[in-house]
Short mmCIF file of C-alpha atoms and ligand atoms in Angstrom, two decimals:
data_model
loop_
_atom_site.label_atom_id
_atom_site.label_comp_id
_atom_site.label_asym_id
_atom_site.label_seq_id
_atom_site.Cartn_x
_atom_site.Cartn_y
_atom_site.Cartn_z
CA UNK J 169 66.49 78.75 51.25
CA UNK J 170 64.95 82.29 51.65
CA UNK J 171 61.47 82.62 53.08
CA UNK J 172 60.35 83.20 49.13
CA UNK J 173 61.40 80.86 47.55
CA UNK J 174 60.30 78.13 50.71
CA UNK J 175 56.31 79.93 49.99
CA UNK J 176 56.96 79.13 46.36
CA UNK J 177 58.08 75.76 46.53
CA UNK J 178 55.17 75.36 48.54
CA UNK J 179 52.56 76.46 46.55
CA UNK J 180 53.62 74.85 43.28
CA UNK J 181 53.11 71.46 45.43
CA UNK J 182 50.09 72.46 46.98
CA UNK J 183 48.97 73.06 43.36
CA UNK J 184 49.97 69.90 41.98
CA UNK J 185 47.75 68.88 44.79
CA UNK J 186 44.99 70.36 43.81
CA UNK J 187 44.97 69.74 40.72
CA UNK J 188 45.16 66.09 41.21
CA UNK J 189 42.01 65.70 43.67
CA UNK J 190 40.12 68.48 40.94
CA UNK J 191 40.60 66.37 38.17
CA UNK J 192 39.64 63.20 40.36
CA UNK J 193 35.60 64.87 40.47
CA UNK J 194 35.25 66.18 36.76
CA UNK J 195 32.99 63.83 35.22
CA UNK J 196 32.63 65.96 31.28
CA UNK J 197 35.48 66.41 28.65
CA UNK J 198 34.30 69.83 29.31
CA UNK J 199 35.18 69.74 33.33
CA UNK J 200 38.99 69.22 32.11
CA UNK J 201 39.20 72.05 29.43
CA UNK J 202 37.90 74.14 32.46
CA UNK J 203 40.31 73.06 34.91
CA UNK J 204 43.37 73.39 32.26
CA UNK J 205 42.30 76.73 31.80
CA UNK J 206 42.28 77.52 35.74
CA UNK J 207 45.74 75.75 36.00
CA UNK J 208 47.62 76.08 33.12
CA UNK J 209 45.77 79.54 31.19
CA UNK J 210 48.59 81.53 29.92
CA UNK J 211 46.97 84.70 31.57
CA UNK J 212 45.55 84.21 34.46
CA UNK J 213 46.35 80.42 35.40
CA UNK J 214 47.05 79.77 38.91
CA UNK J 215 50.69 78.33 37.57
CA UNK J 216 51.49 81.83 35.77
CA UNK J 217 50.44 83.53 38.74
CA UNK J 218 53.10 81.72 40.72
CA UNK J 219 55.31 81.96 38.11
CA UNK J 220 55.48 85.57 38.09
CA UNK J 221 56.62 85.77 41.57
CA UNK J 222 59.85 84.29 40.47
CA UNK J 223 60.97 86.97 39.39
CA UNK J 224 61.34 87.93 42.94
CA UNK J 225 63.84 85.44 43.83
CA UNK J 226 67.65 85.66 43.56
CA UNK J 227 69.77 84.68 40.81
CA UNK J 228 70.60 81.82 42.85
CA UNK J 229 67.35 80.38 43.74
CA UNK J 230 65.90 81.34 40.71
CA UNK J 231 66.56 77.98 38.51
CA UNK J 232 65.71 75.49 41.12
CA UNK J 233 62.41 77.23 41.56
CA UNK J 234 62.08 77.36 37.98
CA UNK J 235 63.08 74.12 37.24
CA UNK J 236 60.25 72.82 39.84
CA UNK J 237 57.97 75.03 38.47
CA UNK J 238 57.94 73.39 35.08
CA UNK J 239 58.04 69.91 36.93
CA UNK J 240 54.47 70.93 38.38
CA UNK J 241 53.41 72.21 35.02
CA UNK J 242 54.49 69.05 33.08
CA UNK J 243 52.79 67.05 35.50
CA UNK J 244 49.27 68.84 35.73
CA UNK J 245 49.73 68.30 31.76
CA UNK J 246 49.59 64.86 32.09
CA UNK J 247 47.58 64.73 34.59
CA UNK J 248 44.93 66.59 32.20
CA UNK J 249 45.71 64.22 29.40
CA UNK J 250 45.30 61.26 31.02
CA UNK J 251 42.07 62.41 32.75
CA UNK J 252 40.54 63.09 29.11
CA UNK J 253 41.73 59.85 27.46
CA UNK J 254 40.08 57.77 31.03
CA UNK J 255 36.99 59.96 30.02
CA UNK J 256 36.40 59.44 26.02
CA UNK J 257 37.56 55.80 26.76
CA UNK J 258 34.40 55.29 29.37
CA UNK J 259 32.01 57.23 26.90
CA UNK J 260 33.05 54.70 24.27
CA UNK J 261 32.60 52.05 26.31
CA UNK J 262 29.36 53.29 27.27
CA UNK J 263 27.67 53.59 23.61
CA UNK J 264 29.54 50.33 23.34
CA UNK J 265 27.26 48.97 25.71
CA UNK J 266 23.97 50.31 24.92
CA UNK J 267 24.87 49.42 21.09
CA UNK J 268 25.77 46.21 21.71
CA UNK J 269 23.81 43.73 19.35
CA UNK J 270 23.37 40.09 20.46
CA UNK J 271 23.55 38.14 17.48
CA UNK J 272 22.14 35.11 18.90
CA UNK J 273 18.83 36.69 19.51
CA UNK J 274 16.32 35.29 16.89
CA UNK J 275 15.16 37.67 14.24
CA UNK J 276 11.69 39.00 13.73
CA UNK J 277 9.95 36.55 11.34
CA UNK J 278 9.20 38.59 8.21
CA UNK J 279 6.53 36.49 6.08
CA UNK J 280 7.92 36.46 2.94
CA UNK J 281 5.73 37.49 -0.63
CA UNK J 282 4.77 36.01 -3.43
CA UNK J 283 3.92 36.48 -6.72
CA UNK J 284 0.34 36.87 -8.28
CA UNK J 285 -1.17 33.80 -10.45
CA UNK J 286 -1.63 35.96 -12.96
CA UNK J 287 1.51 37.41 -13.07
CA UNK J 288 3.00 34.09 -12.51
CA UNK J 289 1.20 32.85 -15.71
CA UNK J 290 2.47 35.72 -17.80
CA UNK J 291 6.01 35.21 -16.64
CA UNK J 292 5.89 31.67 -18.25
CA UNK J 293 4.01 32.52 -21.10
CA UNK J 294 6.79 35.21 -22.10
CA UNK J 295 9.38 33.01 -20.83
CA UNK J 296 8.14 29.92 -23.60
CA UNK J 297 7.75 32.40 -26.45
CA UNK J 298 11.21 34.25 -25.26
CA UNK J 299 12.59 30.66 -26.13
CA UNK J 300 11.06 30.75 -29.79
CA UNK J 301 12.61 34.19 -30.39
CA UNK J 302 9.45 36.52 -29.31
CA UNK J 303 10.22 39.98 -27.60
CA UNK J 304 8.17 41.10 -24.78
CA UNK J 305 6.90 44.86 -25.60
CA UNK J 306 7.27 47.38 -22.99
CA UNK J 307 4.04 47.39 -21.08
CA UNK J 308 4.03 51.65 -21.64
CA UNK J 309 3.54 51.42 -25.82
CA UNK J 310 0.53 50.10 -25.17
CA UNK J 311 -2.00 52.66 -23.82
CA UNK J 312 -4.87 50.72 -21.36
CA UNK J 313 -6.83 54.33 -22.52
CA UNK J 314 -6.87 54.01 -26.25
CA UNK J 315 -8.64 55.62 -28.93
CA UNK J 316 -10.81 54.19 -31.51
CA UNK J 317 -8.48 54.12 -34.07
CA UNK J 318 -5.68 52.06 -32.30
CA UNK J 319 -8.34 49.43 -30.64
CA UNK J 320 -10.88 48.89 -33.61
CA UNK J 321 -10.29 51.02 -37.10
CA UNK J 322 -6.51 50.24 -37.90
CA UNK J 323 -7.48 46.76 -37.06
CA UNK J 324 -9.92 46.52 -40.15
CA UNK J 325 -13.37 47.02 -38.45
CA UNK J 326 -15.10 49.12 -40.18
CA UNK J 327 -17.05 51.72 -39.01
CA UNK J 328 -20.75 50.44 -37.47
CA UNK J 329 -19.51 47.28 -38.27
CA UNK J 330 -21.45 44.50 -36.29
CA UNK J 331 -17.96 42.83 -35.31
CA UNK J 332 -17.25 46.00 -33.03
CA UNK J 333 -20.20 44.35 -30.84
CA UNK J 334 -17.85 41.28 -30.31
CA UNK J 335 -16.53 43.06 -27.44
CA UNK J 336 -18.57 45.73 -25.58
CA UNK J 337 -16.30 48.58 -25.08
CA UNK J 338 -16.15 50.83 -22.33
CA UNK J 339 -16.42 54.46 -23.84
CA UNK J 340 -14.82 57.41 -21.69
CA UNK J 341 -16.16 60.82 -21.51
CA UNK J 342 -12.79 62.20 -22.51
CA UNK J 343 -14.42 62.30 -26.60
CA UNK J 344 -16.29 59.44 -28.48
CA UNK J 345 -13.06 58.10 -29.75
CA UNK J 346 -11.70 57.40 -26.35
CA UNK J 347 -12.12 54.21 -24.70
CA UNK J 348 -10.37 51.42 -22.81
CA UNK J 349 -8.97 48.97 -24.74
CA UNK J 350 -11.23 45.78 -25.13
CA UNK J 351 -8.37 43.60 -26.65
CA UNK J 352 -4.33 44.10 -26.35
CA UNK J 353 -4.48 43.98 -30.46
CA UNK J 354 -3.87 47.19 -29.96
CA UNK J 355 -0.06 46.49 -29.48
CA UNK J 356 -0.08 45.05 -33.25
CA UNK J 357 -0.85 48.40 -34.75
CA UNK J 358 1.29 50.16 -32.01
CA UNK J 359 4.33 48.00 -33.18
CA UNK J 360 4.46 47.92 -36.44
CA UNK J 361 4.04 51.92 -36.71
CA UNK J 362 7.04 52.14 -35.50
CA UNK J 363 8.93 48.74 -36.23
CA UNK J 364 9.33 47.01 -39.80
CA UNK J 365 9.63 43.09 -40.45
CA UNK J 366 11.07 41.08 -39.21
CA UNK J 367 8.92 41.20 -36.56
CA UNK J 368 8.14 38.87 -33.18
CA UNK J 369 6.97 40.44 -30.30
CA UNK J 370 4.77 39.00 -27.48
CA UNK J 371 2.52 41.98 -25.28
CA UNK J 372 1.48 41.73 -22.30
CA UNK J 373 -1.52 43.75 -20.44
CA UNK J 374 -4.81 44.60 -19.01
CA UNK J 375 -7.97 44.80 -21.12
CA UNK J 376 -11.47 45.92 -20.37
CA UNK J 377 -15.23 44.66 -21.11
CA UNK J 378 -18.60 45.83 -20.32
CA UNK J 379 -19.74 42.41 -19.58
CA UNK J 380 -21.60 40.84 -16.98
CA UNK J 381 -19.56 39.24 -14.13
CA UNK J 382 -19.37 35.62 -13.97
CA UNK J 383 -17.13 32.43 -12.71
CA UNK J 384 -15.97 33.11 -16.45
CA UNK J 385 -15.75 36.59 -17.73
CA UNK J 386 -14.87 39.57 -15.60
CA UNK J 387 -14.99 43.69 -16.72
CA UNK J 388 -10.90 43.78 -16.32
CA UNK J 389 -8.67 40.60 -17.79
CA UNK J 390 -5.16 40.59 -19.10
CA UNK J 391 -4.72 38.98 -22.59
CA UNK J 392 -1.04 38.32 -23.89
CA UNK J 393 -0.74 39.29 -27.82
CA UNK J 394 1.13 37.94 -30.11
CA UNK J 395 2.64 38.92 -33.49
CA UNK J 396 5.03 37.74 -36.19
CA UNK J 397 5.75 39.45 -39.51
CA UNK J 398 8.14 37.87 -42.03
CA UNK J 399 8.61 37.06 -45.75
CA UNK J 400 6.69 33.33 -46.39
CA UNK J 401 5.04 33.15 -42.77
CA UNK J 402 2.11 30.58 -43.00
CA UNK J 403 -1.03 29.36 -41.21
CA UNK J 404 1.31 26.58 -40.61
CA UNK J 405 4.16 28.64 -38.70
CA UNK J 406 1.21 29.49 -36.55
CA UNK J 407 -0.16 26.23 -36.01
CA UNK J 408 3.27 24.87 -34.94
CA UNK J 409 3.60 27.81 -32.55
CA UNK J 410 1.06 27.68 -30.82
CA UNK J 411 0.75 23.99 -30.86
CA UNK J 412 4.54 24.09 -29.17
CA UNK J 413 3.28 26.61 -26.90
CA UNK J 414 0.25 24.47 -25.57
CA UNK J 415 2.83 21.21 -24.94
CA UNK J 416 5.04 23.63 -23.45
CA UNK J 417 2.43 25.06 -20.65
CA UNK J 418 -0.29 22.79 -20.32
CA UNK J 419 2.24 19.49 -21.17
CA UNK J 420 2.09 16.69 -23.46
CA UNK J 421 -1.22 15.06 -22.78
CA UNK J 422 -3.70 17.34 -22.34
CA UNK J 423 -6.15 17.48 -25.89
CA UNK J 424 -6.54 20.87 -28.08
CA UNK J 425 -8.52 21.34 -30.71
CA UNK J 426 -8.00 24.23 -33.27
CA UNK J 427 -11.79 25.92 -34.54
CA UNK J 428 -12.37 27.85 -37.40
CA UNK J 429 -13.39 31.76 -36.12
CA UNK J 430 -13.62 35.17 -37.20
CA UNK J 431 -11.54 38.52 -36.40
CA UNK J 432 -11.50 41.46 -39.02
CA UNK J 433 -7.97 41.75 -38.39
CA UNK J 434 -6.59 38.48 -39.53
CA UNK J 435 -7.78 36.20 -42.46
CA UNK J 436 -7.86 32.99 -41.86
CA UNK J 437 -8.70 32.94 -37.82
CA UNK J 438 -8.73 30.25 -35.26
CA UNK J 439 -9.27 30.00 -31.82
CA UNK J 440 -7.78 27.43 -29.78
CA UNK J 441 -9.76 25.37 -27.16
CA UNK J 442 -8.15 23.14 -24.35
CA UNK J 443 -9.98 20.61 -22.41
CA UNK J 444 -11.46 21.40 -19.65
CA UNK J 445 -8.79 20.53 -16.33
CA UNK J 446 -11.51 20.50 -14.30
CA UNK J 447 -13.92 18.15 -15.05
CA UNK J 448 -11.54 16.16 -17.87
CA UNK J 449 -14.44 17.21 -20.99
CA UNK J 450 -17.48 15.92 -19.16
CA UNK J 451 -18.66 19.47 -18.72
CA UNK J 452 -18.78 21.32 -15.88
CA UNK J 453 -19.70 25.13 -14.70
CA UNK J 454 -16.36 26.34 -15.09
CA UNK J 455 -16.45 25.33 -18.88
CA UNK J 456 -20.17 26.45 -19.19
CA UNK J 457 -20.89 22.72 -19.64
CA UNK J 458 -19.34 22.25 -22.65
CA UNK J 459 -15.95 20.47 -22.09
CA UNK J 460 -13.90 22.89 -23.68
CA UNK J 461 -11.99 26.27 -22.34
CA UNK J 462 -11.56 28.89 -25.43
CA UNK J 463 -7.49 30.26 -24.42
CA UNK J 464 -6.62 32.42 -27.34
CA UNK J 465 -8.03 33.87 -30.86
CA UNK J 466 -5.56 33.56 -33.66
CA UNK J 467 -4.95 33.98 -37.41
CA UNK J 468 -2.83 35.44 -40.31
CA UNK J 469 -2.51 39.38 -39.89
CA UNK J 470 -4.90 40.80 -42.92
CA UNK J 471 -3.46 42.48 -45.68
CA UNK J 472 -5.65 45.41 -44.81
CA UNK J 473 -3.74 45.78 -41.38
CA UNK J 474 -0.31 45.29 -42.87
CA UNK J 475 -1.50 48.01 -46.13
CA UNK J 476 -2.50 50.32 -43.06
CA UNK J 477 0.76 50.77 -41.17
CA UNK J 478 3.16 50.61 -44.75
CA UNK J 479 4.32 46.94 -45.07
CA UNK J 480 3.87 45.44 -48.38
CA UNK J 481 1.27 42.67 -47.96
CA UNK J 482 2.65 41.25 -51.43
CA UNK J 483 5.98 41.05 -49.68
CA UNK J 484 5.25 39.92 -46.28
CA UNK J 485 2.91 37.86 -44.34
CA UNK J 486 2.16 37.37 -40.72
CA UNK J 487 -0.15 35.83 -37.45
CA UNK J 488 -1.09 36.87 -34.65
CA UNK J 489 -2.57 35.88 -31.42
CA UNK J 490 -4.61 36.88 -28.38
CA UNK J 491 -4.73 34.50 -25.59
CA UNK J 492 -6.62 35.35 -22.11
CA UNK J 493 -4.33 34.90 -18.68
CA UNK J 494 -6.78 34.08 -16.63
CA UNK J 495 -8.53 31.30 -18.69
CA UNK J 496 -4.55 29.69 -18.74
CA UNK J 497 -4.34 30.51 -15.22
CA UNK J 498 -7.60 28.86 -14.40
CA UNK J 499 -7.23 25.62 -16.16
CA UNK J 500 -3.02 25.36 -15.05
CA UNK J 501 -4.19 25.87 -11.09
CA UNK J 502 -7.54 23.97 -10.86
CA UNK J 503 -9.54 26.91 -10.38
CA UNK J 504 -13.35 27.17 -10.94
CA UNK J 505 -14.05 30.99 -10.60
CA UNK J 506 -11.87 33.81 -12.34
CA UNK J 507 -13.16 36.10 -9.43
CA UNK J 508 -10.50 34.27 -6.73
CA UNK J 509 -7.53 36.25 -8.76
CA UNK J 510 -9.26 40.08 -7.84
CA UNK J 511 -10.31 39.29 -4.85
CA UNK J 512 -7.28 39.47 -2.50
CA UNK J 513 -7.91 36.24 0.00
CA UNK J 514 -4.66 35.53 1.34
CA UNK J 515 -5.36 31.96 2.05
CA UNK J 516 -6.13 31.57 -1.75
CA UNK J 517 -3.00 34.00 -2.89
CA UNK J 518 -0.39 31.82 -0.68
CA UNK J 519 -0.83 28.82 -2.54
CA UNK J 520 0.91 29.74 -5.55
CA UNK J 521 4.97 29.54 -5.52
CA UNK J 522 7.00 30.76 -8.49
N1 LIG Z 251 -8.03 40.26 -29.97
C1 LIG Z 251 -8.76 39.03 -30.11
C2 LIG Z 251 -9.75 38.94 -28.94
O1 LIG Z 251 -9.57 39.64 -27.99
C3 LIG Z 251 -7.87 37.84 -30.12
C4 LIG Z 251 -6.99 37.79 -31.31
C5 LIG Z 251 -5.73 38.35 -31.29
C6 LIG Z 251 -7.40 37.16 -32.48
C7 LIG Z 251 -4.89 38.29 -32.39
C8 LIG Z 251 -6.60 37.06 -33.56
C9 LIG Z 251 -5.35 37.63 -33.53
O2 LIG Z 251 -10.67 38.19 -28.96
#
């Protein structure tokens, strides 16, 4: 072997050497790229520098050298290779590690919610008139911010009528016609603009009064109104109704009495009474002392109100009803002052379970 190709030989081992204990000290897929590039690098790796000196060799020597040459390159390869799959293997096992859940652990205790009384009540009152064929109205026909016309005129009081004092109204500075609605009636008129007979529909919703706050009354209440329009409807289709309704939500046993009343909007009227849960009709604050807890206002819609949105009053007849969710709520739960449902005590809140 000439003294050429012996320094060759020699340096393509010494290489392979090299490269070996280079590799052993990269810690970065980066480190590897690097030292491929100072190996292996087509121009000026440290292999294709040696490699170029075989062209110095004889014929003879030539393919040995080359052979061994290719050896050493092949082997750095893998070298390389295997260095980078050791190295993404320990970074995976790495973020293994630190993401590593232990599903034994217990979990953080997340109290759970509940639902509002009142919305609680309104759920079952829609649910028990769902069952006699009523349709909850979307909450959004309804305006909470309704004019005059809507709350009090298309309802059949007349103008400085003494029945518009029945309810004291909150007025708005947005123009004398604008107020909040005192009574969800509103949803009648709202409905049948827009809807002809037959009709059933139950609405839901928030109503305002400017009275004083007491165990009883409060400025902001929900009412749930009801209406049905059909040919031959009767005080009697009402009186079953609502009767039904009572059994269904307050059960069997508990005594209701029906008493003659007065709205503009429907001829004959009623409101319903149920005895007081409380005190069992001996009187108590919660009834103001007289036994009884007025839950709704009822009667057969009044021609004038059926005339006023286009359905023939000779043709069709109708009731409707207002009842007030947090008189129901109060006598269902026990409880003596309407001001527990606004007033956000959790200890009072957790007690009710849908
Ligand atoms: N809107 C009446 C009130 O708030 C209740 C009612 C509704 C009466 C429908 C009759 C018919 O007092």
């Amino acid at each position: 072997m000439s003294p050429v190709s012996h320094d060759i030989q020699d340096q393509l081992q010494h290489l392979q050497q090299e490269a070996q204990a280079a590799l052993a000290n990269t810690s970065s897929l980066k480190d590897v790229e690097d030292l491929r590039i100072h190996f292996l690098g087509r121009k000026e790796g440290r292999l294709t520098h040696i490699k170029r000196g075989l062209k110095d060799l004889s014929e003879a020597e030539r393919p040995a050298i080359g052979a061994l040459a290719n050896e050493v390159s092949n082997a750095i390869e893998t070298m390389l290779q295997e260095r980078l799959d050791a190295l993404k293997n320990e970074a995976l096992q790495a973020q293994l590690a630190k993401e590593a859940i232990d599903i034994t652990m217990p979990g953080t205790y997340v109290p759970g919610g509940q639902l509002h009384p009142l919305t609680l009540v309104i759920d079952e009152v829609l649910d028990i008139f769902h069952g006699m064929g009523f349709a909850a109205i979307d909450d959004n026909v309804c305006p909470e911010v309704e004019t005059d016309y809507y709350n009090f005129e298309a309802l059949n009081f007349p103008a400085d009528h003494p029945a518009r004092d029945m309810q004291d109204t909150f007025y708005t500075d947005a123009g004398s016609n604008v107020l909040l609605r005192s009574q969800t009636s509103n949803a009648q008129i709202r409905f049948m603009e827009t809807h002809r007979p037959p009709i059933r529909v139950v609405a839901p919703g928030r109503v305002y009064r400017n009275e004083e706050v007491s165990s009883r009354k409060g400025v902001l209440f929900h009412q749930i109104e009801g209406l049905l329009v059909d040919e031959k409807t009767t005080f009697s289709d009402l009186k079953g109704v609502l009767h039904q309704f009572v059994k269904l939500f307050f059960g069997q046993e508990r005594p209701t009495r029906f008493r003659n009343s007065f709205f503009p909007f429907t001829e004959p009227s009623a409101e319903v009474d149920v005895q007081c849960i409380l005190c069992n009709g001996q009187g108590c604050r919660t009834c103001g002392h007289h036994g009884w807890l007025e839950i709704l206002g009822a009667g057969m819609v009044d021609p004038n109100v059926l005339k006023g949105v286009n359905i023939d009053p000779e043709k069709y007849t109708g009731f409707a009803f207002g009842m007030g969710v947090e008189r129901l709520a109060m006598l269902k739960y026990s409880i003596r002052d309407l001001r527990l449902f606004y007033s956000n005590d959790v200890r009072f809140l957790r007690q009710f379970k849908g």
